[in-house]
Short mmCIF file of C-alpha atoms in Angstrom, two decimals:
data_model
loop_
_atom_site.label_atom_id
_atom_site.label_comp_id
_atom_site.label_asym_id
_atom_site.label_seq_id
_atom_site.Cartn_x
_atom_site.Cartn_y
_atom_site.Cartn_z
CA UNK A 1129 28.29 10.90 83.65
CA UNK A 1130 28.72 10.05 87.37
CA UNK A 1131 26.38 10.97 90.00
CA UNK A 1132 28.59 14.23 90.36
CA UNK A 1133 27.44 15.14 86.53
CA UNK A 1134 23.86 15.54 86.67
CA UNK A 1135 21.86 17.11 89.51
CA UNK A 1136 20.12 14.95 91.76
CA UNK A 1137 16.37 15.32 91.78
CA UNK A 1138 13.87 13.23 93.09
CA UNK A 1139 12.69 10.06 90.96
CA UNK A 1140 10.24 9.93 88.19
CA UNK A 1141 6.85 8.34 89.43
CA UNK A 1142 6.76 6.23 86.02
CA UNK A 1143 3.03 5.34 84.94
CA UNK A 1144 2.13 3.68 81.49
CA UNK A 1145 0.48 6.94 79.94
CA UNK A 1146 3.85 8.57 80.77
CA UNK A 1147 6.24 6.05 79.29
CA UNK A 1148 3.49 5.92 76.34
CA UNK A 1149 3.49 9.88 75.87
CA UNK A 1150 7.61 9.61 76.22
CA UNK A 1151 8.06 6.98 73.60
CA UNK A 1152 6.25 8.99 70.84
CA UNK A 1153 8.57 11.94 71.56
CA UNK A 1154 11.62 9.28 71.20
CA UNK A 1155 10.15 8.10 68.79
CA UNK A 1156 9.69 11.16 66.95
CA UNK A 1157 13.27 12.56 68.03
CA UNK A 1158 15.09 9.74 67.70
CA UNK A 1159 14.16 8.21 64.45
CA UNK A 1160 17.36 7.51 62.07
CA UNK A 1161 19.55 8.66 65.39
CA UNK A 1162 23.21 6.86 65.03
CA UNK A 1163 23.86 5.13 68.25
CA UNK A 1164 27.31 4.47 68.57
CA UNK A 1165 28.01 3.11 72.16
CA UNK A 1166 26.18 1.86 75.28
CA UNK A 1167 27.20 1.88 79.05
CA UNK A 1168 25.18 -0.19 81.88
CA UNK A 1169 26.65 0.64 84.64
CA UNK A 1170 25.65 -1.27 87.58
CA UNK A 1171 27.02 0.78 90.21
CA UNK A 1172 25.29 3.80 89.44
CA UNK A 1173 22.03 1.90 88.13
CA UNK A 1174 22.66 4.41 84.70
CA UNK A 1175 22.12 3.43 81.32
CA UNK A 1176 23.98 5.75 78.60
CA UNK A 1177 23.43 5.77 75.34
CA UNK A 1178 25.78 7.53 72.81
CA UNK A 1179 24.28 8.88 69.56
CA UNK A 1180 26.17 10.65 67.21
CA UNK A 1181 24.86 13.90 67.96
CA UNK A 1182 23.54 13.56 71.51
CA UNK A 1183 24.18 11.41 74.52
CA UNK A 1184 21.02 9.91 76.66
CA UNK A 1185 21.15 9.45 80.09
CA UNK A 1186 19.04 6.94 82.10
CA UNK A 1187 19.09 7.31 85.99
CA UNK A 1188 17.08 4.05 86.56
CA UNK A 1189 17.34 4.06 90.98
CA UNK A 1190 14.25 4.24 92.52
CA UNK A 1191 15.18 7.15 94.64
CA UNK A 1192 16.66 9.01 91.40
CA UNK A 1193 15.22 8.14 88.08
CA UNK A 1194 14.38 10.19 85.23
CA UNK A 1195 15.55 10.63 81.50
CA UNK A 1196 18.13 13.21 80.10
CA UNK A 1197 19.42 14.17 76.85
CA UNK A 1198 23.24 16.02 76.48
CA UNK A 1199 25.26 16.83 74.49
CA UNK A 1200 27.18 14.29 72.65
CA UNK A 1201 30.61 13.43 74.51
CA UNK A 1202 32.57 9.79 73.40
CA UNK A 1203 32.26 6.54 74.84
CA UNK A 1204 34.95 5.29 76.90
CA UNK A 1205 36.88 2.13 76.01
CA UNK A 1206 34.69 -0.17 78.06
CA UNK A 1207 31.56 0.84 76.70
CA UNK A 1208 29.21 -1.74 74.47
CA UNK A 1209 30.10 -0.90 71.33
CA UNK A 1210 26.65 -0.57 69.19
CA UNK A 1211 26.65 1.20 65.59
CA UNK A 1212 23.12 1.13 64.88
CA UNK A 1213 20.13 3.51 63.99
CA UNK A 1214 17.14 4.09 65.82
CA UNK A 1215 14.57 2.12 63.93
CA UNK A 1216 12.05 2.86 66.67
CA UNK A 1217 10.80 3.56 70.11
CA UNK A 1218 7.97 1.91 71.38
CA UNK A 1219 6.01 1.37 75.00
CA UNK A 1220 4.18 -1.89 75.65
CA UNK A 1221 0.50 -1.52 75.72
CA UNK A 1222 -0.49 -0.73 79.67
CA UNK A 1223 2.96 -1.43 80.93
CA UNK A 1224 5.87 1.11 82.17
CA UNK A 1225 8.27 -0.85 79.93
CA UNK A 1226 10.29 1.16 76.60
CA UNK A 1227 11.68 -0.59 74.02
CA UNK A 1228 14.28 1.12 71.55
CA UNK A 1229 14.73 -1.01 68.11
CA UNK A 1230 18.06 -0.58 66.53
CA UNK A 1231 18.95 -1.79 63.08
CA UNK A 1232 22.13 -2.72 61.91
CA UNK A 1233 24.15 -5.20 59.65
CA UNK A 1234 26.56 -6.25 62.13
CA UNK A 1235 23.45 -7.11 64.23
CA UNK A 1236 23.99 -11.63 63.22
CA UNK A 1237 21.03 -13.01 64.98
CA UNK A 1238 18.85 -9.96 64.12
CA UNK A 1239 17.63 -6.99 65.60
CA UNK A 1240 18.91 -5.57 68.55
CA UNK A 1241 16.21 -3.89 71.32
CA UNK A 1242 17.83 -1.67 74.06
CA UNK A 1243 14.83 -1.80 77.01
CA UNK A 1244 14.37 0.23 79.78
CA UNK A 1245 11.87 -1.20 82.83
CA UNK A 1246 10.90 1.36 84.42
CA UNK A 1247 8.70 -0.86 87.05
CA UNK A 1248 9.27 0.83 90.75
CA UNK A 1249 12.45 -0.37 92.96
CA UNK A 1250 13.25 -3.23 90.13
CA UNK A 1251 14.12 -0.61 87.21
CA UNK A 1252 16.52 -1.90 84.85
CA UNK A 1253 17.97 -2.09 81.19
CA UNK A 1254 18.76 -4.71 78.35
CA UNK A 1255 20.18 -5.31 75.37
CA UNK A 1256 18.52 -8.12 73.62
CA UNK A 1257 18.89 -9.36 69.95
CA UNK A 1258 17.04 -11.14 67.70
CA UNK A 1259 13.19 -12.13 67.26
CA UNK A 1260 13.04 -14.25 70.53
CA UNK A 1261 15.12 -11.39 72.59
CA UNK A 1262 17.94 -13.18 73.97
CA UNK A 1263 19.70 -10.86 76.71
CA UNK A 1264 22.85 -9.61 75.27
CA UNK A 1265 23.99 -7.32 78.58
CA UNK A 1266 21.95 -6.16 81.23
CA UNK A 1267 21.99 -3.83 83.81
CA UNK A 1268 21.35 -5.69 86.99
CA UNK A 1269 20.82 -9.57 86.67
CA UNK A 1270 17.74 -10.89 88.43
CA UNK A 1271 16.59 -14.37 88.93
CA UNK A 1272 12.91 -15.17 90.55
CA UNK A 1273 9.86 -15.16 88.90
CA UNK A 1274 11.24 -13.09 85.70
CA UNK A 1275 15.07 -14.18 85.17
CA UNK A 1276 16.83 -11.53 83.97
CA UNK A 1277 20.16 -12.86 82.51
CA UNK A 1278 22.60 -12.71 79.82
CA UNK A 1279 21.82 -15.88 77.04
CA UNK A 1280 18.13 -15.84 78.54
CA UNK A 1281 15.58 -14.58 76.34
CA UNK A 1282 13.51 -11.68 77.88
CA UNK A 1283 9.82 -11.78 79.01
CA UNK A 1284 7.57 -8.89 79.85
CA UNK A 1285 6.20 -8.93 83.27
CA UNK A 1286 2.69 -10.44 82.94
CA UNK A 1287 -0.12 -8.38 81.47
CA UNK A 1288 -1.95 -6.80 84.05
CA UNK A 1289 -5.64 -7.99 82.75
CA UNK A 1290 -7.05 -4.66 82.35
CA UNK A 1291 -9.91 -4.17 80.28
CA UNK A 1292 -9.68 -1.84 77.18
CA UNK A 1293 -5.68 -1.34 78.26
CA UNK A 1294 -5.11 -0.92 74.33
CA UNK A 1295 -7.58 2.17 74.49
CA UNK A 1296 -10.48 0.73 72.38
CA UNK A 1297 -13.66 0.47 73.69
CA UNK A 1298 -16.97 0.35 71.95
CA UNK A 1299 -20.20 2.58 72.90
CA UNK A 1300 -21.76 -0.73 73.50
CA UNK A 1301 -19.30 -1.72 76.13
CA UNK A 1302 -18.92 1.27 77.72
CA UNK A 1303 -23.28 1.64 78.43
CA UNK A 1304 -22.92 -2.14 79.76
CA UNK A 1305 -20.75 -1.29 82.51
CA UNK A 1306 -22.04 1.66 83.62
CA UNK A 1307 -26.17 1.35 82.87
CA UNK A 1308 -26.14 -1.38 85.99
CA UNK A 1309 -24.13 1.17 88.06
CA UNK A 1310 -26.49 4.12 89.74
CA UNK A 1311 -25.32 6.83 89.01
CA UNK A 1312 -23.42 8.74 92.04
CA UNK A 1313 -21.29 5.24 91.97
CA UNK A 1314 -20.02 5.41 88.39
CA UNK A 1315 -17.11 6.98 89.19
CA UNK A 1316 -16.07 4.80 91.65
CA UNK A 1317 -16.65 2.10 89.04
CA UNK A 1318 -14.75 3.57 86.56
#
């Protein structure tokens, strides 16, 4: 799957209802899925995942990004070797962030997560296991204000504060921030 494999189109803009939306059709396609292998490879910013019956492509360059399922070819000798199933696909609440639970028994610390940050020009993808998420292989290490490292535990970019991000809001909430608004500005408000 090198750049010469799949057509070059321009990049996914990635918003939170988008990687929400996406994650209940992974979730819903890839539920029981056999993963077998993953590659991270840094040069081409592509994470691959190899399933049993289907291989899924990652392009995560800001110029290039998108999603792509193929058919299933085999992993190559180098790839992380993974025999799991898909327990889950999930989307943090108001973020552009996809996480991918995998169960297995050869998992020691416990679960693994495969997830895919789909967050502008710093896109990238991890393999973490256990409850506290320790980085098990990453795509592109980072170090700053969110270390992104192997044997470092991984940390969601902070919440953005948004009201009602989770999608519940009562009647009563709602009237109180618009009542005090005329009305030709609600919209803006909104």
């Amino acid at each position: 799957f090198g750049p010469g494999r799949l057509a070059s189109v321009m990049a996914i803009r990635w918003d939170s209802v988008l990687v929400r939306d996406l994650a209940r059709e992974l979730d819903a396609e890839l539920h029981g899925a056999r993963l077998r292998a993953i590659r991270l490879d840094a040069r081409t910013r592509e994470a691959v995942l190899f399933f049993r019956d289907r291989t899924m492509v990652w392009r995560l360059h800001p110029e290039r990004s998108g999603m792509w399922l193929r058919d299933a070819v085999d992993p190559q000798p180098e790839d992380i070797r993974i025999r799991a199933r898909v327990r889950s696909v999930r989307a943090i609440v108001d973020e552009r962030i996809l996480t991918m639970e995998l169960q297995s028994s050869r998992s020691g610390r416990g679960p693994w997560t495969l997830i895919i940050e789909l967050l502008g020009n710093q896109m990238n993808a991890l393999v973490t296991e256990g409850t506290d998420r320790t980085v098990r292989h990453v795509l592109r290490t980072r170090e700053g204000a969110r270390t992104l490292r192997v044997g470092q535990p991984w940390v969601p970019p902070p919440s953005t504060g948004r009201r009602w991000s989770d999608g519940e809001v009562s009647l009563e909430s709602w009237r109180e921030l618009l009542l005090r608004v005329p009305p030709p500005d609600r919209v803006r408000a909104l």
